[in-house]
Short mmCIF file of N, CA and C in Angstrom, two decimals:
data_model
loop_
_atom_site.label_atom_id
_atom_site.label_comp_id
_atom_site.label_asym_id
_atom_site.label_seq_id
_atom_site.Cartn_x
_atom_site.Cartn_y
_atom_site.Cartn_z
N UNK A 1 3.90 9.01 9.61
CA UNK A 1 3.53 7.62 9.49
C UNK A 1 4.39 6.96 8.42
N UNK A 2 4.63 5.72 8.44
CA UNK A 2 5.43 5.30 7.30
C UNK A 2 4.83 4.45 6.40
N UNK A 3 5.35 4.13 5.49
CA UNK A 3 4.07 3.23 4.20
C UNK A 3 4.77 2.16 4.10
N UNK A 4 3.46 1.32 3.92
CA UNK A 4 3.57 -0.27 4.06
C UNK A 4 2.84 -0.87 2.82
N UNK A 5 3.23 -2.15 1.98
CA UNK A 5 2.58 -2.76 1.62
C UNK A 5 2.23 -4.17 1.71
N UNK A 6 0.81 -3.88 1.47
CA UNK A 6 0.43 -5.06 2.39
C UNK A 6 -0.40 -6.43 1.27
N UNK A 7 0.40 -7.89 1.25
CA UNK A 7 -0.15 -8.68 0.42
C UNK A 7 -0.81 -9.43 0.97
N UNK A 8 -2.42 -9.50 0.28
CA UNK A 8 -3.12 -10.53 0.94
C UNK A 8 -3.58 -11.54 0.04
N UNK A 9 -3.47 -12.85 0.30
CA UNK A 9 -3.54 -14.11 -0.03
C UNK A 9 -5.15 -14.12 0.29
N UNK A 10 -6.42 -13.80 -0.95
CA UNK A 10 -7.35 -14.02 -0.97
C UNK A 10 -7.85 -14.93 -2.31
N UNK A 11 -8.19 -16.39 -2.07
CA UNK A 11 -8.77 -17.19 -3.47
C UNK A 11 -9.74 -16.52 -3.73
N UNK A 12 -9.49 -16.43 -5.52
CA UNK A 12 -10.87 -15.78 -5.78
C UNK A 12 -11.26 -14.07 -5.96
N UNK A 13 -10.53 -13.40 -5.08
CA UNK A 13 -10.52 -12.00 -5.08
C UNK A 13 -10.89 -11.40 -6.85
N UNK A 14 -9.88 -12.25 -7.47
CA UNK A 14 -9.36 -11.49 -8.80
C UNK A 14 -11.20 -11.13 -9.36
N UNK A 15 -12.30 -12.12 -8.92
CA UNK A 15 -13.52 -12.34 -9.72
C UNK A 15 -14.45 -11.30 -9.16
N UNK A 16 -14.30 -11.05 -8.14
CA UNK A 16 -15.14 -10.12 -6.87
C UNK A 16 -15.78 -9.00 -7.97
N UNK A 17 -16.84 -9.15 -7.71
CA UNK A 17 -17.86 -8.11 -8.18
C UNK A 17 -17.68 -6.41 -7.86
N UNK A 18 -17.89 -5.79 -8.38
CA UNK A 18 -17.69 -4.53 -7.91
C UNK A 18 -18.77 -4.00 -6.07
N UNK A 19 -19.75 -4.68 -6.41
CA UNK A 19 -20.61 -4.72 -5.07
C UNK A 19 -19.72 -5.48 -3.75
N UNK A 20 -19.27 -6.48 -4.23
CA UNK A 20 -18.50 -7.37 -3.45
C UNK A 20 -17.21 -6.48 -2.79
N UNK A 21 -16.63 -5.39 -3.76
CA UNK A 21 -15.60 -4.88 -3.30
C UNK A 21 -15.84 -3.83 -2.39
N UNK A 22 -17.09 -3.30 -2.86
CA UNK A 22 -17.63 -2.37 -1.93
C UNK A 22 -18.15 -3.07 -0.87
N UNK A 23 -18.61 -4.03 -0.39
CA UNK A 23 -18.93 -4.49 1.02
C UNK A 23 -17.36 -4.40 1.29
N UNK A 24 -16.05 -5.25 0.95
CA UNK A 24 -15.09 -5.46 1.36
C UNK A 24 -14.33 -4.00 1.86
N UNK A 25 -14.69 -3.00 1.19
CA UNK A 25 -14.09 -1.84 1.16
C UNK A 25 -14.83 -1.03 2.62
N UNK A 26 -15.74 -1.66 3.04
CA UNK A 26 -17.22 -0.95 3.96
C UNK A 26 -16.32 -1.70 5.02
N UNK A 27 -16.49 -3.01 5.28
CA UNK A 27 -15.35 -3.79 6.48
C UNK A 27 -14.01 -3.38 6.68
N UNK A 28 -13.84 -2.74 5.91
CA UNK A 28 -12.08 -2.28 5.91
C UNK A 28 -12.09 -0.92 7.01
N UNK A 29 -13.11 -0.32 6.12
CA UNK A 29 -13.46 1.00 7.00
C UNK A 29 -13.81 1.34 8.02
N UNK A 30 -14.69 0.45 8.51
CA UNK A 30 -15.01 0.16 9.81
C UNK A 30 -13.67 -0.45 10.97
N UNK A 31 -12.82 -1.31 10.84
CA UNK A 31 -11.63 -1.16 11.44
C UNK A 31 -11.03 -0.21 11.13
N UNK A 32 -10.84 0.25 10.59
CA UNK A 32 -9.91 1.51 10.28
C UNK A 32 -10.68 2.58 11.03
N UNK A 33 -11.32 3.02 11.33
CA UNK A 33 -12.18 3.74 12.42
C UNK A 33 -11.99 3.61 13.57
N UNK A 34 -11.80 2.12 13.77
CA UNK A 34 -11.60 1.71 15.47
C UNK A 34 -10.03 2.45 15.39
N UNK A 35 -8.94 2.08 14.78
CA UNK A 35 -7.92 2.08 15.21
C UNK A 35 -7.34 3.85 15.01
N UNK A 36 -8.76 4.52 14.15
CA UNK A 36 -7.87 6.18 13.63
C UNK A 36 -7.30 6.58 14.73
N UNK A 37 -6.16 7.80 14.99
CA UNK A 37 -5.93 7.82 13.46
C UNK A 37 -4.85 7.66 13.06
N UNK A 38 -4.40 6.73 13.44
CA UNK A 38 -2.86 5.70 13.31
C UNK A 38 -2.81 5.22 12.09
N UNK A 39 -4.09 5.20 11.45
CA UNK A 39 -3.35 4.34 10.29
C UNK A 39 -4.58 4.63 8.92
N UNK A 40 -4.42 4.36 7.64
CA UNK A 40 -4.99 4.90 7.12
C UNK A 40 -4.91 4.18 5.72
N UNK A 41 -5.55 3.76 4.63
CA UNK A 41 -5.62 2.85 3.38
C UNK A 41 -5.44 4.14 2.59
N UNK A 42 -4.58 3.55 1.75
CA UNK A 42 -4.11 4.53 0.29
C UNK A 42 -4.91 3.92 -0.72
N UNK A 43 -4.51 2.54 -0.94
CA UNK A 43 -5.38 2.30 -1.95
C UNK A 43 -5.09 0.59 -2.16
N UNK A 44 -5.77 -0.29 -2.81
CA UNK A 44 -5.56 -1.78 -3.53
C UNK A 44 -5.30 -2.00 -4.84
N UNK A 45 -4.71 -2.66 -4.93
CA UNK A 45 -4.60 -3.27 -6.28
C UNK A 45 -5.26 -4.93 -6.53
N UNK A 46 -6.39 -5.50 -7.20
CA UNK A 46 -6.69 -6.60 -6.79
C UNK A 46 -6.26 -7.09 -8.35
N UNK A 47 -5.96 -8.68 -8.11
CA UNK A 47 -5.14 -9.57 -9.01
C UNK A 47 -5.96 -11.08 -8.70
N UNK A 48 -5.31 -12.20 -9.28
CA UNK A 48 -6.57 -13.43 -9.61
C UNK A 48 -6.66 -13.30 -8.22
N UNK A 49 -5.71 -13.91 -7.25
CA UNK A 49 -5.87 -14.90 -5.78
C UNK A 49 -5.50 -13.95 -4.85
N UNK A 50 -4.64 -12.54 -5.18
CA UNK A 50 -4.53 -11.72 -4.25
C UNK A 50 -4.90 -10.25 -4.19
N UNK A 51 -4.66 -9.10 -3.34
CA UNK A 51 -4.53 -7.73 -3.45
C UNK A 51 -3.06 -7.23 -2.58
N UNK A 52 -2.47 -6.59 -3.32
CA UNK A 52 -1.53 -5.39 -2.67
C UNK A 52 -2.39 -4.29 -2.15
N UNK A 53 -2.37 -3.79 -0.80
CA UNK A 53 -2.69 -3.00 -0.69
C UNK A 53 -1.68 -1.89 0.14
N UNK A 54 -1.87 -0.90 -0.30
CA UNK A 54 -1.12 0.74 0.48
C UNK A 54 -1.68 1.24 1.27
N UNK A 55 -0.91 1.13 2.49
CA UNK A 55 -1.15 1.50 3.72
C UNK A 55 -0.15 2.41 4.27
N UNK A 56 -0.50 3.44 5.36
CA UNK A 56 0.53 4.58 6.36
C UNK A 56 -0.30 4.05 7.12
N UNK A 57 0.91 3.76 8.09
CA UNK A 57 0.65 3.29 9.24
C UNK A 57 1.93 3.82 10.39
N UNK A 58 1.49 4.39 11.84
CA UNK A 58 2.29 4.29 12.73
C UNK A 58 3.49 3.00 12.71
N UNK A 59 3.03 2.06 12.46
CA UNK A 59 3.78 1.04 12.95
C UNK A 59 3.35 -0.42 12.16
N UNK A 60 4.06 -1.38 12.40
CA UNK A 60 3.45 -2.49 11.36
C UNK A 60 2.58 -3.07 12.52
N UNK A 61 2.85 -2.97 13.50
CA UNK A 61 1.47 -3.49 14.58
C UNK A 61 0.03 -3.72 14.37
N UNK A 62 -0.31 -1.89 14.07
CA UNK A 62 -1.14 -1.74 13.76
C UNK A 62 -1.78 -2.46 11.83
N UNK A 63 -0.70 -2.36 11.39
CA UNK A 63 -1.25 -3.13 10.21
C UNK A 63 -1.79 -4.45 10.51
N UNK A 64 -1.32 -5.51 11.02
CA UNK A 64 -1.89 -6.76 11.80
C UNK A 64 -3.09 -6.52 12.76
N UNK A 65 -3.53 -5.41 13.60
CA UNK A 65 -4.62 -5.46 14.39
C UNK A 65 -5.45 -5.20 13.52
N UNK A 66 -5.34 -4.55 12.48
CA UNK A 66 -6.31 -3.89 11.11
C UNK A 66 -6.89 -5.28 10.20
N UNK A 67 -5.47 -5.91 9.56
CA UNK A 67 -6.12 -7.53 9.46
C UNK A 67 -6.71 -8.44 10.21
N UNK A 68 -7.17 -8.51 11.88
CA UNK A 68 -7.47 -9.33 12.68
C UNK A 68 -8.88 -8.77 12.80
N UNK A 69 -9.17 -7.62 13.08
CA UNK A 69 -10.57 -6.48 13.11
C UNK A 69 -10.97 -6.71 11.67
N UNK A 70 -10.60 -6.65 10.45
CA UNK A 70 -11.69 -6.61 9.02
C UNK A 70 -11.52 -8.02 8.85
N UNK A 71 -10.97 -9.06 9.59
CA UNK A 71 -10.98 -10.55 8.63
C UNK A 71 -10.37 -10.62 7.52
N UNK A 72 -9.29 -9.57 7.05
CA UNK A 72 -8.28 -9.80 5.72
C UNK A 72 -7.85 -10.11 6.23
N UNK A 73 -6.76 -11.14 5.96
CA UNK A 73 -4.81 -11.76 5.80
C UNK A 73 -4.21 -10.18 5.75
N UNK A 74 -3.19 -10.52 6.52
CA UNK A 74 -2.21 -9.43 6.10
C UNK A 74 -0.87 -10.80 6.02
N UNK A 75 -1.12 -10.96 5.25
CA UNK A 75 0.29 -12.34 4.09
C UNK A 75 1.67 -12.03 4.76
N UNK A 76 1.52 -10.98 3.93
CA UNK A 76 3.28 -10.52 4.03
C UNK A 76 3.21 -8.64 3.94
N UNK A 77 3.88 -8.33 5.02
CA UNK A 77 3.82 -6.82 5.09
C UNK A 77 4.80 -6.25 5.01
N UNK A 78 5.02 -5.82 4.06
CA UNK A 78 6.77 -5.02 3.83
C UNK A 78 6.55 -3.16 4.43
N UNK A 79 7.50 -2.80 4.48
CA UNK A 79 8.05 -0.97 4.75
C UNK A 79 8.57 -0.78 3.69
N UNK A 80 7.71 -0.12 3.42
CA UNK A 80 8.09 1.09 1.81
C UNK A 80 9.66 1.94 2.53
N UNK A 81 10.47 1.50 1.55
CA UNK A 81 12.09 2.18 2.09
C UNK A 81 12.15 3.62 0.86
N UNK A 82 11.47 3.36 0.00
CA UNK A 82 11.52 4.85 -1.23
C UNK A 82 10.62 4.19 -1.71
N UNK A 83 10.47 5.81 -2.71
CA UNK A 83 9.14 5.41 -4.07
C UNK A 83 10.01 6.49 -5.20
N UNK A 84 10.01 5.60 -6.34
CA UNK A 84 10.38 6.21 -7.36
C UNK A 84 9.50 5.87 -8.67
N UNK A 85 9.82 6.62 -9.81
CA UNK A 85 8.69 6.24 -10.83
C UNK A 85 9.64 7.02 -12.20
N UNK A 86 9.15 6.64 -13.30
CA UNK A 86 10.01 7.01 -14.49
C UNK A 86 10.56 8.19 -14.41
N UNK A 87 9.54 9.49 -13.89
CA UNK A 87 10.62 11.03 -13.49
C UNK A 87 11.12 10.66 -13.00
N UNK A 88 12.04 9.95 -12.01
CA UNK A 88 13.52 10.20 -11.22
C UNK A 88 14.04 9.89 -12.73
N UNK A 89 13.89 9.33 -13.35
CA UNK A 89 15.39 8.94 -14.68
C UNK A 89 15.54 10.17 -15.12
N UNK A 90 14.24 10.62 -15.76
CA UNK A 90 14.35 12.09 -16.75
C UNK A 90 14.69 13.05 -15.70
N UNK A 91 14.95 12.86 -14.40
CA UNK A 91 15.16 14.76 -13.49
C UNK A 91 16.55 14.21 -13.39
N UNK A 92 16.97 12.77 -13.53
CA UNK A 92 19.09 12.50 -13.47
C UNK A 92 19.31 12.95 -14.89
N UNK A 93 18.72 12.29 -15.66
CA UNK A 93 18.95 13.26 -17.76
C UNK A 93 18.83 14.42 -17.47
N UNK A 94 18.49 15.30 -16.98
CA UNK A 94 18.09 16.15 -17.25
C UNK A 94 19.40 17.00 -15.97
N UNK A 95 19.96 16.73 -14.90
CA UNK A 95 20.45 16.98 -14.13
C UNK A 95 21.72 16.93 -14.45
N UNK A 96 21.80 15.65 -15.56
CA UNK A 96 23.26 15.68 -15.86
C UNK A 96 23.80 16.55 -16.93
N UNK A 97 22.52 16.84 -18.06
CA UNK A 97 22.80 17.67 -19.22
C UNK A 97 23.10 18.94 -18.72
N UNK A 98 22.66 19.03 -17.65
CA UNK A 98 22.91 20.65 -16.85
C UNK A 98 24.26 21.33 -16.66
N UNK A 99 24.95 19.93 -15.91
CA UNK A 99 25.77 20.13 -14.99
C UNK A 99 26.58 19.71 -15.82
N UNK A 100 27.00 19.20 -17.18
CA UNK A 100 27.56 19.46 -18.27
C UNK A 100 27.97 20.42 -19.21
N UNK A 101 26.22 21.18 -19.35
CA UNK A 101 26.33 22.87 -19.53
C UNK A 101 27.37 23.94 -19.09
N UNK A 102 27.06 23.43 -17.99
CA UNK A 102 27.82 24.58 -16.91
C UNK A 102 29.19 24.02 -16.67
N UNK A 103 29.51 22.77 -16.94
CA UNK A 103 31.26 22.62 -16.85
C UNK A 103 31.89 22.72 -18.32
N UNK A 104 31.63 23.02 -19.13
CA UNK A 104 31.83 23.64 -20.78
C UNK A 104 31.98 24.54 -20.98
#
C-alpha cells in the first residue's frame, strides 16, 4: 500500500474535546471497515482549523471514498515519496567517518 497524507480543512477542529475526537475517531472507523482492507489510518495530527492525517492506502481513490463515507474533507491529498527523520543525518556522519577510516 502506499502512504498518503491527508489535509483536512475542519473550522474549529483545533478546540474538539477529547470525547468529540473519539466520536470523530468511531465515524472514521466505521468507513474504514466498509472499505478494509485497502486502506487503513496511521494516525492525525489536529491543529486550530485543520488535521493532517496518515493514511496507506491502495490508491488515492480510495482515500476520497473514505472522505465521502465518514463526512471528513479530504482538502488536499498528497503520496508520501520518502520518510526521513534526524537519523538519516547521523547514519551519513557516521557513514562518512567510516569510509574515511578505511581510505587512511
Amino acid at each position: 500500500m502506499k502512504k498518503y497524507v491527508i489535509e483536512r480543512e475542519i473550522p474549529g477542529i483545533g478546540a474538539s474535546t477529547p470525547a468529540q475526537l473519539c466520536a470523530g475517531a468511531e465515524t472514521s472507523n466505521e468507513a474504514l471497515a466498509q472499505l478494509a482492507p485497502d486502506i487503513q489510518w496511521v494516525q492525525s495530527y489536529v491543529v486550530r482549523d485543520r488535521t493532517f492525517c496518515i493514511y496507506l492506502a491502495r490508491d488515492e481513490a480510495l482515500i476520497r471514498q473514505h472522505a465521502e463515507r465518514s463526512g471528513f474533507p479530504a482538502t488536499r491529498i498528497h503520496e508520501v515519496c520518502s520518510v526521513f527523520d534526524p537519523s538519516a543525518a547521523t547514519s551519513l556522519v557516521v557513514r562518512t567517518a567510516r569510509a574515511r577510516k578505511e581510505a587512511s
